[in-house]
Short mmCIF file of C-alpha atoms in Angstrom, two decimals:
data_model
loop_
_atom_site.label_atom_id
_atom_site.label_comp_id
_atom_site.label_asym_id
_atom_site.label_seq_id
_atom_site.Cartn_x
_atom_site.Cartn_y
_atom_site.Cartn_z
CA MET N 103 -24.37 12.04 13.38
CA VAL N 104 -24.72 8.37 14.24
CA SER N 105 -21.58 6.71 12.90
CA ASN N 106 -21.15 3.24 11.46
CA ARG N 107 -19.21 2.35 14.59
CA GLN N 108 -22.22 3.31 16.71
CA ILE N 109 -24.58 1.46 14.38
CA SER N 110 -22.41 -1.60 14.84
CA GLU N 111 -22.78 -1.37 18.60
CA LEU N 112 -26.51 -0.68 18.47
CA ALA N 113 -27.03 -3.68 16.22
CA ALA N 114 -24.98 -5.95 18.48
CA VAL N 115 -27.05 -4.90 21.49
CA ALA N 116 -30.40 -5.06 19.66
CA ALA N 117 -29.67 -8.61 18.48
CA GLY N 118 -30.26 -9.76 22.05
CA SER N 119 -33.92 -8.76 21.78
CA TYR N 120 -34.68 -10.96 18.77
CA GLU N 121 -34.51 -14.57 17.71
CA GLY N 122 -34.08 -16.41 14.44
CA ASN N 123 -33.54 -14.53 11.20
CA LYS N 124 -33.91 -11.07 12.74
CA GLN N 125 -31.27 -11.82 15.34
CA ARG N 126 -28.92 -13.15 12.67
CA ALA N 127 -29.56 -10.08 10.50
CA LEU N 128 -28.65 -7.73 13.35
CA ARG N 129 -25.53 -9.68 14.25
CA ARG N 130 -24.45 -9.65 10.62
CA CYS N 131 -25.17 -5.93 10.43
CA SER N 132 -22.98 -5.35 13.49
CA HIS N 133 -20.05 -6.91 11.62
CA LEU N 134 -20.77 -5.46 8.20
CA ALA N 135 -21.09 -1.92 9.57
CA LEU N 136 -17.33 -2.11 10.19
CA MET N 137 -16.83 -2.75 6.47
CA TRP N 138 -19.16 -0.26 4.79
CA THR N 139 -17.31 2.16 2.53
CA GLU N 140 -19.62 5.07 3.40
CA GLU N 141 -21.21 6.30 6.59
CA ALA N 142 -24.82 5.15 6.64
CA ALA N 143 -25.87 8.62 7.82
CA ASP N 144 -24.26 10.16 4.71
CA VAL N 145 -26.10 7.71 2.46
CA LEU N 146 -29.40 8.67 4.07
CA SER N 147 -28.65 12.41 3.89
CA GLN N 148 -28.23 12.03 0.12
CA ASP N 149 -31.73 10.51 -0.17
CA ARG N 150 -30.26 7.19 -1.17
CA PRO N 151 -31.68 3.92 0.14
CA LEU N 152 -29.75 2.31 2.97
CA SER N 153 -30.24 -0.97 1.16
CA GLU N 154 -27.23 0.11 -0.94
CA LEU N 155 -25.15 -0.96 2.05
CA GLU N 156 -24.15 -4.62 2.21
CA GLY N 157 -26.44 -6.76 4.30
CA VAL N 158 -29.24 -4.18 4.66
CA GLY N 159 -32.70 -5.31 3.63
CA LYS N 160 -36.06 -3.59 4.12
CA TRP N 161 -36.50 -4.55 7.76
CA LEU N 162 -32.98 -3.46 8.73
CA GLU N 163 -33.29 -0.31 6.63
CA ASP N 164 -36.22 0.86 8.73
CA ILE N 165 -34.35 0.17 11.96
CA LEU N 166 -31.18 1.96 10.81
CA LYS N 167 -33.18 4.91 9.55
CA GLY N 168 -34.81 5.24 12.96
CA TRP N 169 -31.44 5.17 14.74
CA ILE N 170 -30.01 7.81 12.41
CA GLU N 171 -32.99 10.17 12.46
CA GLU N 172 -33.72 9.83 16.19
CA PRO N 173 -30.50 8.63 17.80
CA PRO N 174 -31.05 6.43 20.86
CA GLU N 175 -28.71 6.32 23.82
CA ILE N 176 -25.62 4.54 22.57
CA PRO N 177 -24.03 2.28 25.19
CA GLU N 178 -20.30 2.00 25.79
CA PRO N 179 -19.16 -1.15 23.96
CA PRO N 180 -17.74 -4.04 25.98
CA PRO N 181 -14.02 -4.83 25.56
CA VAL N 182 -14.73 -7.49 22.93
CA ARG N 183 -16.09 -4.73 20.67
CA THR N 184 -13.71 -1.93 21.69
CA ASP N 185 -10.90 -0.26 19.72
CA PHE N 186 -12.01 -1.18 16.21
CA LEU N 187 -11.86 1.28 13.31
CA THR N 188 -14.57 1.15 10.68
CA TYR N 189 -13.57 0.99 7.03
CA ALA N 190 -15.32 4.31 6.43
CA GLU N 191 -13.28 5.91 9.24
CA ALA N 192 -10.08 4.51 7.78
CA LEU N 193 -10.85 5.88 4.32
CA SER N 194 -11.73 9.29 5.73
CA PHE N 195 -8.54 9.37 7.79
CA LEU N 196 -6.31 8.35 4.89
CA ALA N 197 -7.91 10.88 2.56
CA ALA N 198 -6.27 13.57 4.66
CA GLU N 199 -2.86 11.82 4.46
CA PRO N 200 -2.40 10.94 0.77
CA ASP N 201 1.40 10.96 0.93
CA TRP N 202 1.42 8.17 3.51
CA ARG N 203 -0.94 5.99 1.51
CA SER N 204 1.04 6.48 -1.70
CA LYS N 205 4.15 4.96 -0.10
CA LEU N 206 2.50 1.55 0.19
CA ARG N 207 4.20 -1.09 -1.97
CA GLY N 208 2.34 -4.27 -1.10
CA ASP N 209 0.20 -6.53 1.08
CA LEU N 210 1.91 -9.11 3.28
CA GLN N 211 -0.87 -11.53 4.20
CA MET N 212 -3.49 -13.19 1.98
CA HIS N 213 -4.92 -16.63 1.25
CA THR N 214 -5.76 -18.52 -1.93
CA VAL N 215 -7.43 -21.77 -2.94
CA TYR N 216 -4.33 -23.56 -1.69
CA SER N 217 -5.83 -23.26 1.82
CA ASP N 218 -9.09 -21.52 2.74
CA GLY N 219 -9.08 -18.67 0.21
CA LYS N 220 -11.62 -18.35 -2.60
CA ALA N 221 -9.38 -17.04 -5.40
CA THR N 222 -6.41 -18.42 -7.28
CA ILE N 223 -2.87 -17.05 -7.07
CA SER N 224 -3.28 -15.45 -10.50
CA GLU N 225 -6.57 -13.81 -9.51
CA MET N 226 -5.06 -12.28 -6.38
CA ALA N 227 -2.11 -11.13 -8.46
CA GLN N 228 -4.44 -9.43 -10.96
CA THR N 229 -6.09 -7.45 -8.17
CA ALA N 230 -2.68 -6.48 -6.77
CA ARG N 231 -1.55 -5.37 -10.22
CA ALA N 232 -4.67 -3.21 -10.61
CA ALA N 233 -3.91 -1.64 -7.22
CA GLY N 234 -0.44 -0.68 -8.40
CA TYR N 235 1.36 -2.92 -5.92
CA GLN N 236 4.98 -3.89 -6.38
CA TYR N 237 4.53 -7.15 -4.47
CA ILE N 238 2.20 -9.34 -2.45
CA ALA N 239 2.94 -12.24 -0.10
CA ILE N 240 0.91 -15.40 -0.64
CA THR N 241 0.55 -16.72 2.92
CA ASP N 242 -1.67 -19.78 2.88
CA HIS N 243 -2.01 -21.87 6.03
CA SER N 244 0.32 -24.68 7.05
CA LYS N 245 -0.68 -28.29 7.62
CA GLY N 246 -1.41 -28.01 11.35
CA LEU N 247 -4.50 -25.91 10.70
CA LYS N 248 -6.59 -28.58 9.01
CA ILE N 249 -9.84 -26.69 9.52
CA ALA N 250 -8.49 -24.01 7.16
CA GLY N 251 -7.16 -26.46 4.58
CA GLY N 252 -3.57 -26.13 5.73
CA MET N 253 -0.95 -27.24 3.21
CA THR N 254 1.39 -30.18 3.53
CA GLU N 255 5.02 -29.79 2.52
CA ALA N 256 4.20 -31.28 -0.89
CA GLU N 257 1.32 -28.87 -1.42
CA LEU N 258 3.51 -25.96 -0.35
CA ALA N 259 6.12 -27.05 -2.91
CA ALA N 260 3.45 -27.12 -5.61
CA GLN N 261 2.29 -23.67 -4.61
CA THR N 262 5.78 -22.16 -4.67
CA ALA N 263 6.30 -23.69 -8.11
CA GLU N 264 3.11 -22.00 -9.31
CA ILE N 265 4.23 -18.71 -7.79
CA ASP N 266 7.50 -19.01 -9.69
CA VAL N 267 5.56 -19.54 -12.93
CA VAL N 268 3.34 -16.50 -12.28
CA ASN N 269 6.41 -14.39 -11.49
CA GLY N 270 8.00 -15.55 -14.73
CA VAL N 271 4.95 -14.48 -16.73
CA LEU N 272 4.83 -11.10 -14.96
CA GLU N 273 8.50 -10.50 -15.64
CA GLU N 274 8.13 -11.56 -19.27
CA HIS N 275 5.41 -8.95 -19.75
CA GLY N 276 7.43 -6.24 -18.04
CA GLU N 277 5.17 -6.05 -15.00
CA GLU N 278 6.53 -4.60 -11.77
CA LEU N 279 4.51 -6.93 -9.54
CA HIS N 280 6.39 -9.73 -7.75
CA LEU N 281 4.85 -12.50 -5.64
CA LEU N 282 6.66 -13.51 -2.46
CA ARG N 283 6.73 -17.21 -1.61
CA ALA N 284 5.35 -17.07 1.90
CA LEU N 285 3.38 -18.97 4.53
CA GLU N 286 1.20 -18.39 7.57
CA MET N 287 2.65 -21.13 9.75
CA ASN N 288 0.64 -22.46 12.65
CA ILE N 289 2.54 -22.00 15.94
CA ASP N 290 1.70 -24.09 18.99
CA PRO N 291 1.70 -22.69 22.55
CA THR N 292 5.37 -23.66 22.97
CA GLY N 293 6.40 -21.60 19.93
CA GLN N 294 6.97 -24.59 17.66
CA GLY N 295 5.89 -24.66 14.02
CA ASP N 296 4.35 -27.54 12.08
CA MET N 297 6.42 -27.76 8.87
CA GLU N 298 9.72 -29.38 7.99
CA ASP N 299 12.76 -27.10 7.97
CA GLU N 300 13.65 -27.91 4.38
CA ALA N 301 10.24 -26.71 3.14
CA LEU N 302 10.51 -23.47 5.11
CA ASP N 303 14.03 -22.68 3.92
CA ARG N 304 12.72 -22.16 0.36
CA LEU N 305 10.34 -19.37 1.39
CA ASP N 306 10.81 -15.60 1.23
CA LEU N 307 8.66 -14.75 4.26
CA ILE N 308 7.04 -16.69 7.12
CA LEU N 309 4.30 -15.43 9.41
CA GLY N 310 3.97 -17.37 12.66
CA SER N 311 0.43 -17.29 14.08
CA PHE N 312 -1.37 -18.83 17.03
CA HIS N 313 -4.66 -20.56 16.19
CA SER N 314 -5.30 -22.60 19.34
CA LYS N 315 -5.97 -21.92 23.01
CA LEU N 316 -6.92 -18.34 22.22
CA ARG N 317 -9.38 -17.98 25.11
CA VAL N 318 -7.04 -18.68 28.01
CA THR N 319 -6.92 -15.81 30.49
CA GLU N 320 -3.47 -16.40 31.99
CA ASP N 321 -0.53 -14.24 30.96
CA GLN N 322 0.95 -15.57 27.69
CA THR N 323 4.22 -13.61 27.59
CA GLU N 324 6.34 -16.77 27.62
CA ARG N 325 4.35 -18.13 24.67
CA TYR N 326 5.05 -15.05 22.56
CA VAL N 327 8.73 -14.93 23.44
CA ALA N 328 9.06 -18.59 22.48
CA ALA N 329 7.40 -17.92 19.11
CA LEU N 330 9.72 -14.99 18.44
CA HIS N 331 12.72 -17.22 19.16
CA ASN N 332 11.53 -19.75 16.58
CA PRO N 333 14.22 -19.31 13.89
CA HIS N 334 11.71 -19.73 11.07
CA VAL N 335 9.30 -17.00 12.24
CA HIS N 336 9.86 -13.59 10.67
CA VAL N 337 6.53 -11.95 11.52
CA LEU N 338 4.23 -12.57 14.48
CA GLY N 339 0.83 -12.80 12.76
CA HIS N 340 -2.37 -11.30 14.25
CA PRO N 341 -0.68 -11.47 17.68
CA ARG N 342 -3.63 -11.30 20.07
CA GLY N 343 -5.90 -13.56 18.04
CA ARG N 344 -8.85 -11.33 18.86
CA LYS N 345 -12.08 -11.27 16.83
CA TYR N 346 -14.80 -8.66 16.94
CA ASN N 347 -17.67 -9.67 19.26
CA PHE N 348 -16.30 -13.23 19.40
CA ARG N 349 -13.18 -13.37 21.58
CA MET N 350 -10.83 -10.99 23.35
CA GLY N 351 -7.71 -12.87 22.37
CA LEU N 352 -4.59 -13.43 24.43
CA ASP N 353 -2.99 -11.20 27.03
CA ALA N 354 0.68 -10.70 27.79
CA ASP N 355 3.27 -8.27 29.06
CA TRP N 356 3.28 -6.58 25.68
CA GLN N 357 6.20 -4.32 26.42
CA THR N 358 8.34 -7.40 27.03
CA VAL N 359 6.99 -9.04 23.85
CA PHE N 360 7.75 -6.01 21.70
CA GLU N 361 11.18 -5.48 23.24
CA ASN N 362 12.05 -9.09 22.43
CA ALA N 363 10.78 -8.66 18.88
CA ALA N 364 12.87 -5.52 18.43
CA ARG N 365 15.99 -7.16 19.90
CA LEU N 366 15.59 -10.18 17.60
CA ASP N 367 14.72 -7.91 14.64
CA LYS N 368 11.41 -9.72 14.12
CA ALA N 369 8.20 -7.97 13.00
CA VAL N 370 4.69 -7.90 14.46
CA GLU N 371 1.63 -7.66 12.29
CA ILE N 372 -1.29 -5.34 11.81
CA ASP N 373 -3.96 -7.67 10.44
CA GLY N 374 -6.19 -5.18 8.64
CA TYR N 375 -9.25 -7.40 8.33
CA PRO N 376 -12.02 -5.36 10.02
CA ASP N 377 -13.02 -8.22 12.35
CA ARG N 378 -9.43 -8.55 13.61
CA GLN N 379 -7.49 -5.25 13.54
CA ASP N 380 -4.77 -6.97 15.46
CA LEU N 381 -2.59 -5.37 16.65
CA ASN N 382 -5.03 -2.72 17.80
CA LEU N 383 -4.19 0.94 18.32
CA ASP N 384 -3.24 0.80 22.01
CA LEU N 385 -0.76 -2.01 21.44
CA LEU N 386 0.58 -0.39 18.28
CA ARG N 387 1.59 2.63 20.31
CA LEU N 388 3.56 0.36 22.65
CA ALA N 389 5.12 -1.33 19.64
CA ARG N 390 6.13 2.07 18.29
CA GLU N 391 7.91 2.92 21.54
CA ALA N 392 9.77 -0.40 21.42
CA GLY N 393 10.95 0.32 17.87
CA VAL N 394 9.72 -3.01 16.50
CA ARG N 395 9.20 -3.67 12.78
CA ILE N 396 5.58 -3.64 11.55
CA SER N 397 4.05 -5.80 8.83
CA ILE N 398 0.62 -4.98 7.39
CA GLY N 399 -1.59 -7.64 5.82
CA THR N 400 -5.23 -7.79 4.85
CA ASP N 401 -5.70 -11.49 5.67
CA ALA N 402 -7.78 -11.40 2.48
CA HIS N 403 -9.49 -14.62 1.48
CA ASN N 404 -10.81 -13.21 -1.79
CA GLN N 405 -10.00 -10.34 -4.13
CA SER N 406 -12.47 -7.82 -2.69
CA GLU N 407 -11.03 -8.18 0.82
CA MET N 408 -7.68 -6.86 -0.36
CA ARG N 409 -9.18 -3.38 -0.01
CA PHE N 410 -8.85 -3.69 3.76
CA ILE N 411 -5.19 -2.74 3.51
CA ASP N 412 -6.54 0.75 4.17
CA VAL N 413 -7.60 -0.28 7.67
CA GLY N 414 -4.09 -1.49 8.48
CA VAL N 415 -2.44 1.61 7.04
CA ALA N 416 -4.83 3.89 8.92
CA ALA N 417 -4.10 2.07 12.19
CA ALA N 418 -0.36 2.47 11.67
CA LEU N 419 -0.79 6.15 10.93
CA LYS N 420 -3.05 6.76 13.92
CA ALA N 421 -0.52 5.01 16.16
CA GLY N 422 2.30 7.19 14.85
CA ILE N 423 4.34 4.34 13.35
CA GLY N 424 7.15 5.72 11.22
CA ALA N 425 7.35 4.65 7.59
CA GLU N 426 10.88 3.37 8.13
CA ARG N 427 9.56 0.69 10.51
CA ILE N 428 6.91 -0.67 8.12
CA LEU N 429 7.85 -3.56 5.85
CA ASN N 430 5.14 -2.68 3.32
CA PHE N 431 6.93 0.54 2.44
CA LYS N 432 10.16 -1.24 1.53
CA PRO N 433 11.13 -2.86 -1.80
CA TRP N 434 10.51 -6.59 -1.86
CA GLU N 435 14.22 -7.20 -2.36
CA GLU N 436 14.87 -5.51 0.98
CA ILE N 437 12.27 -7.69 2.69
CA VAL N 438 13.88 -10.84 1.30
CA ALA N 439 17.32 -9.60 2.36
CA TRP N 440 15.97 -8.99 5.87
CA THR N 441 14.53 -12.51 6.22
CA ALA N 442 17.80 -13.93 4.87
CA SER N 443 19.70 -12.02 7.54
CA LEU N 444 17.44 -13.52 10.21
CA ARG N 445 18.21 -17.01 8.93
CA SER N 446 21.95 -16.37 9.03
#
């Protein structure tokens, strides 16, 4: 059976043979194939139209049908498209491990209209409530990332005040859900953040993420160690900065990075968004051996993207990460106590 992963690769390669709208359709298909809930081959075997899959119109449907019915030679993907799970693979994998999935308590990275997200805090909270979560972390961008609508200290204060109001309403109605006051802080190559200390001290959780100079090829171990030593950083967000078919991300002596994180009791993230999946499986296995804490976040920018928590959970499971090392399986009070201990 031709899998969605293979369809993704075939579409990426085929895009080079076209121009204009057809090329754009194939490139989009290469990305969306990572996100389809079902295997395209299963959809076809059930005599259902492939146009049920997101991004598939008549022209693409004919191409995909040809690949599935008469599979072509499928090339080995280049590194920039290697080691990515598809959403369908993640769902299939987790279906066989229901106990693991049921331990999940929350999502620790998402964005709202306060930066570059499309939904309000209340709307993201509603989706989390429907999913049975006990908590979510609202991690909008900090002011240094202007392209993503990063918040100033005043805007962050307004957001935390709104989070407090939402939490008050949830508590008043006897809801279990709690929103963590959090931030995805932009970290420069020297490990420095971009927000005033006083603003950061009021937060429950801070992800530190690199968003610049992500294509350099030199070893970046020193950069990561500096970020981990930043006293305000609790979690190293999407550490490599890789993106599917766009950039490889940064390289480092990862064993040294993870050993430093474990020694400092900091966490590293699995960004479950299908285009990122960062950390990827190979590095997660190294992280497991180092005994470092793991944080899982969807990096959702709207309500529907919150479903990608399954990709992060599946990656953790495939890498053999123990539940005791994953923040998302702990009560939110324990997470807040952990970040408080780092501050002290």
